[in-house]
GROMACS .gro file of C-alpha atoms in nm:
model
  216
    1MET     CA    1   1.118   0.755   1.113
    2ALA     CA    2   0.803   0.581   1.126
    3THR     CA    3   0.747   0.250   0.934
    4CYS     CA    4   0.386   0.196   0.780
    5LEU     CA    5   0.213  -0.109   0.649
    6LEU     CA    6  -0.111  -0.125   0.419
    7LEU     CA    7  -0.310  -0.426   0.558
    8PRO     CA    8  -0.620  -0.562   0.365
    9ILE     CA    9  -0.927  -0.630   0.582
   10PRO     CA   10  -1.210  -0.796   0.450
   11SER     CA   11  -1.554  -0.658   0.463
   12LYS     CA   12  -1.885  -0.775   0.437
   13PRO     CA   13  -2.020  -0.788   0.081
   14GLN     CA   14  -2.303  -0.551  -0.011
   15ASN     CA   15  -2.473  -0.808  -0.209
   16PRO     CA   16  -2.528  -1.111   0.018
   17ASN     CA   17  -2.564  -1.348  -0.279
   18SER     CA   18  -2.211  -1.243  -0.402
   19PRO     CA   19  -1.926  -1.499  -0.312
   20LYS     CA   20  -1.672  -1.247  -0.305
   21HIS     CA   21  -1.567  -1.007  -0.035
   22ARG     CA   22  -1.420  -0.667  -0.068
   23HIS     CA   23  -1.104  -0.554   0.109
   24THR     CA   24  -1.075  -0.246   0.301
   25LYS     CA   25  -0.709  -0.115   0.310
   26ILE     CA   26  -0.602   0.033   0.661
   27THR     CA   27  -0.252   0.182   0.742
   28THR     CA   28  -0.095   0.088   1.062
   29CYS     CA   29   0.248   0.246   1.167
   30SER     CA   30   0.511   0.176   1.407
   31SER     CA   31   0.762   0.460   1.519
   32SER     CA   32   1.126   0.395   1.567
   33SER     CA   33   1.116   0.670   1.815
   34SER     CA   34   0.898   0.434   2.028
   35SER     CA   35   1.193   0.183   2.023
   36LEU     CA   36   1.433   0.435   2.116
   37THR     CA   37   1.223   0.553   2.405
   38ALA     CA   38   1.206   0.179   2.511
   39GLN     CA   39   1.582   0.155   2.473
   40SER     CA   40   1.641   0.483   2.687
   41GLN     CA   41   1.422   0.355   2.974
   42SER     CA   42   1.580   0.030   2.993
   43ALA     CA   43   1.940   0.176   2.966
   44LYS     CA   44   1.835   0.416   3.264
   45ARG     CA   45   1.688   0.132   3.487
   46HIS     CA   46   2.015  -0.033   3.439
   47LEU     CA   47   2.212   0.275   3.539
   48LEU     CA   48   2.005   0.350   3.837
   49SER     CA   49   2.030  -0.003   3.948
   50LEU     CA   50   2.407   0.002   3.933
   51ILE     CA   51   2.435   0.323   4.145
   52SER     CA   52   2.153   0.222   4.380
   53ASP     CA   53   2.385   0.088   4.663
   54GLN     CA   54   2.686   0.333   4.595
   55ASP     CA   55   2.627   0.592   4.883
   56ARG     CA   56   2.638   0.873   4.630
   57GLY     CA   57   2.938   0.750   4.515
   58LEU     CA   58   3.149   0.705   4.826
   59LYS     CA   59   3.179   0.317   4.766
   60THR     CA   60   3.249   0.371   4.413
   61GLN     CA   61   3.563   0.548   4.493
   62ARG     CA   62   3.715   0.215   4.612
   63ASP     CA   63   3.574  -0.027   4.364
   64PRO     CA   64   3.725   0.053   4.009
   65PRO     CA   65   3.537  -0.231   3.835
   66LYS     CA   66   3.203  -0.084   3.974
   67ARG     CA   67   3.313   0.271   3.853
   68ALA     CA   68   3.374   0.124   3.509
   69SER     CA   69   3.043  -0.046   3.481
   70ILE     CA   70   2.861   0.282   3.586
   71VAL     CA   71   3.056   0.495   3.323
   72GLU     CA   72   2.994   0.231   3.055
   73ALA     CA   73   2.619   0.281   3.146
   74ILE     CA   74   2.626   0.635   3.126
   75ASP     CA   75   2.793   0.614   2.800
   76ALA     CA   76   2.528   0.393   2.665
   77LEU     CA   77   2.271   0.637   2.772
   78ALA     CA   78   2.451   0.929   2.626
   79VAL     CA   79   2.458   0.763   2.288
   80LEU     CA   80   2.084   0.724   2.306
   81GLY     CA   81   2.042   1.098   2.378
   82ARG     CA   82   2.300   1.224   2.166
   83ASP     CA   83   2.071   1.416   1.920
   84THR     CA   84   1.866   1.548   2.196
   85VAL     CA   85   1.856   1.909   2.308
   86THR     CA   86   1.893   1.926   2.710
   87THR     CA   87   1.945   2.302   2.758
   88GLY     CA   88   1.636   2.406   2.723
   89GLY     CA   89   1.339   2.490   2.991
   90SER     CA   90   1.337   2.119   3.123
   91LEU     CA   91   1.705   2.184   3.260
   92SER     CA   92   1.562   2.438   3.506
   93ALA     CA   93   1.502   2.248   3.832
   94THR     CA   94   1.618   2.169   4.179
   95TRP     CA   95   1.828   1.855   4.097
   96ARG     CA   96   1.936   1.627   4.376
   97MET     CA   97   2.255   1.417   4.355
   98LEU     CA   98   2.212   1.049   4.341
   99TRP     CA   99   2.575   0.979   4.236
  100THR     CA  100   2.907   1.135   4.130
  101THR     CA  101   3.279   1.094   4.093
  102GLU     CA  102   3.342   1.451   4.193
  103LYS     CA  103   3.596   1.419   4.486
  104GLU     CA  104   3.540   1.747   4.648
  105GLN     CA  105   3.154   1.680   4.700
  106LEU     CA  106   3.216   1.335   4.834
  107PHE     CA  107   3.504   1.445   5.039
  108ILE     CA  108   3.245   1.700   5.228
  109VAL     CA  109   2.969   1.435   5.219
  110GLU     CA  110   3.190   1.173   5.374
  111ASN     CA  111   3.370   1.390   5.643
  112ALA     CA  112   3.078   1.636   5.761
  113ARG     CA  113   3.064   1.427   6.085
  114LEU     CA  114   3.407   1.548   6.192
  115PHE     CA  115   3.232   1.860   6.225
  116GLY     CA  116   2.951   1.738   6.426
  117THR     CA  117   2.706   1.722   6.152
  118ALA     CA  118   2.614   1.501   5.869
  119ALA     CA  119   2.567   1.606   5.478
  120GLY     CA  120   2.171   1.603   5.387
  121ASP     CA  121   2.082   1.647   5.017
  122VAL     CA  122   2.343   1.786   4.763
  123LEU     CA  123   2.158   1.983   4.498
  124GLN     CA  124   2.208   2.175   4.158
  125VAL     CA  125   1.956   2.452   4.118
  126ILE     CA  126   1.938   2.562   3.769
  127ASP     CA  127   1.767   2.849   3.611
  128VAL     CA  128   1.803   2.878   3.243
  129GLU     CA  129   1.573   3.180   3.203
  130ASN     CA  130   1.766   3.384   3.471
  131LYS     CA  131   2.114   3.216   3.379
  132THR     CA  132   2.190   3.114   3.727
  133LEU     CA  133   2.342   2.801   3.889
  134ASN     CA  134   2.348   2.719   4.271
  135ASN     CA  135   2.566   2.420   4.379
  136VAL     CA  136   2.428   2.333   4.720
  137ILE     CA  137   2.541   2.092   5.011
  138THR     CA  138   2.281   2.089   5.303
  139PHE     CA  139   2.358   2.014   5.667
  140PRO     CA  140   2.028   1.952   5.833
  141PRO     CA  141   1.851   2.120   6.018
  142HIS     CA  142   2.004   2.458   5.954
  143GLY     CA  143   2.333   2.455   5.767
  144VAL     CA  144   2.421   2.499   5.407
  145PHE     CA  145   2.728   2.554   5.165
  146PHE     CA  146   2.622   2.682   4.832
  147VAL     CA  147   2.811   2.825   4.539
  148ARG     CA  148   2.645   3.053   4.300
  149SER     CA  149   2.722   3.056   3.945
  150VAL     CA  150   2.619   3.251   3.627
  151ILE     CA  151   2.552   3.023   3.330
  152GLU     CA  152   2.562   3.054   2.944
  153ILE     CA  153   2.401   2.797   2.686
  154ALA     CA  154   2.693   2.693   2.464
  155SER     CA  155   2.545   2.413   2.244
  156PRO     CA  156   2.224   2.192   2.259
  157GLN     CA  157   2.378   1.995   2.552
  158ARG     CA  158   2.673   2.217   2.707
  159VAL     CA  159   2.623   2.460   2.966
  160ASN     CA  160   2.931   2.710   3.027
  161PHE     CA  161   2.953   2.834   3.398
  162ARG     CA  162   3.126   3.072   3.606
  163PHE     CA  163   3.148   3.057   3.979
  164THR     CA  164   3.067   3.425   4.129
  165SER     CA  165   3.061   3.378   4.530
  166ALA     CA  166   3.006   3.125   4.776
  167VAL     CA  167   2.859   3.093   5.128
  168LEU     CA  168   2.862   2.882   5.420
  169ARG     CA  169   2.544   2.955   5.638
  170GLY     CA  170   2.435   2.820   5.981
  171LYS     CA  171   2.113   2.911   6.167
  172ASN     CA  172   2.212   3.260   6.291
  173TRP     CA  173   2.538   3.317   6.096
  174GLU     CA  174   2.659   3.352   5.758
  175PHE     CA  175   3.038   3.338   5.610
  176PRO     CA  176   3.089   3.444   5.258
  177LEU     CA  177   3.372   3.283   5.039
  178PRO     CA  178   3.544   3.420   4.722
  179PRO     CA  179   3.437   3.284   4.408
  180PHE     CA  180   3.670   3.013   4.259
  181GLY     CA  181   3.672   2.888   3.889
  182GLN     CA  182   3.469   2.854   3.589
  183GLY     CA  183   3.414   2.531   3.350
  184TRP     CA  184   3.151   2.349   3.148
  185PHE     CA  185   2.900   2.057   3.189
  186GLU     CA  186   2.700   1.876   2.945
  187THR     CA  187   2.374   1.688   3.012
  188VAL     CA  188   2.418   1.388   2.795
  189TYR     CA  189   2.069   1.250   2.918
  190LEU     CA  190   1.762   1.439   3.037
  191ASP     CA  191   1.413   1.313   3.105
  192ASP     CA  192   1.146   1.376   3.351
  193GLU     CA  193   1.296   1.213   3.633
  194ILE     CA  194   1.674   1.199   3.604
  195ARG     CA  195   1.976   1.386   3.452
  196VAL     CA  196   2.332   1.265   3.368
  197VAL     CA  197   2.631   1.480   3.322
  198LYS     CA  198   2.973   1.491   3.202
  199ASP     CA  199   3.196   1.779   3.294
  200ILE     CA  200   3.514   1.967   3.180
  201ARG     CA  201   3.704   1.751   3.452
  202GLY     CA  202   3.593   1.427   3.327
  203ASP     CA  203   3.362   1.379   3.633
  204TYR     CA  204   3.029   1.238   3.610
  205LEU     CA  205   2.714   1.312   3.795
  206VAL     CA  206   2.363   1.155   3.808
  207VAL     CA  207   2.081   1.361   3.958
  208ASP     CA  208   1.686   1.334   3.987
  209ARG     CA  209   1.433   1.617   4.009
  210ALA     CA  210   1.415   1.679   4.398
  211PRO     CA  211   1.050   1.689   4.540
  212TYR     CA  212   1.089   2.033   4.639
  213ALA     CA  213   1.253   2.384   4.520
  214TRP     CA  214   1.561   2.492   4.718
  215LYS     CA  215   1.582   2.885   4.788
  216GLU     CA  216   1.831   3.078   4.913
   0.00000   0.00000   0.00000
């Protein structure tokens, strides 16, 4: 909602001998949407600051007070974004994980070294038009594990998904795995830089737009 004021601005009189000045009225408006945007940006900066030293969530697992602070910051962003639609075309992107509470992903990230490698970028690749989602963990320079899913838009912020297949791939080999599971996630905040997610299991995810597009 915009708030507008009529302000009188004195103008020069047409008759120089006249002591009276006429006034011209101009309208100035300030939009509450500008205030909301400022609040969202401030809340986003606060969240990104909280997760910046958390090693994608590995440190948070051992620090319950820190986890509570991060979840509180996510909830604050969710309140600011509650009336927005986050399941449109802007959801389509290669999203790179900054922080999560999802134990399976964190386990792989933490223990990849046991297999003689290290985890690279962890990604979500979403294509709303083609109704696909790939969850991807990279193991540079050639390794990758990814799970394919089909998606369905359920509401302005909720997406349902169903896993269809999984693949563990190296430089010259590939090992298929059976599909496993289905669920939903809600994008509670979305802008040109980041996306914040809650899912069916109560996990949280913060991602940014990767500077590249991942392809199988």
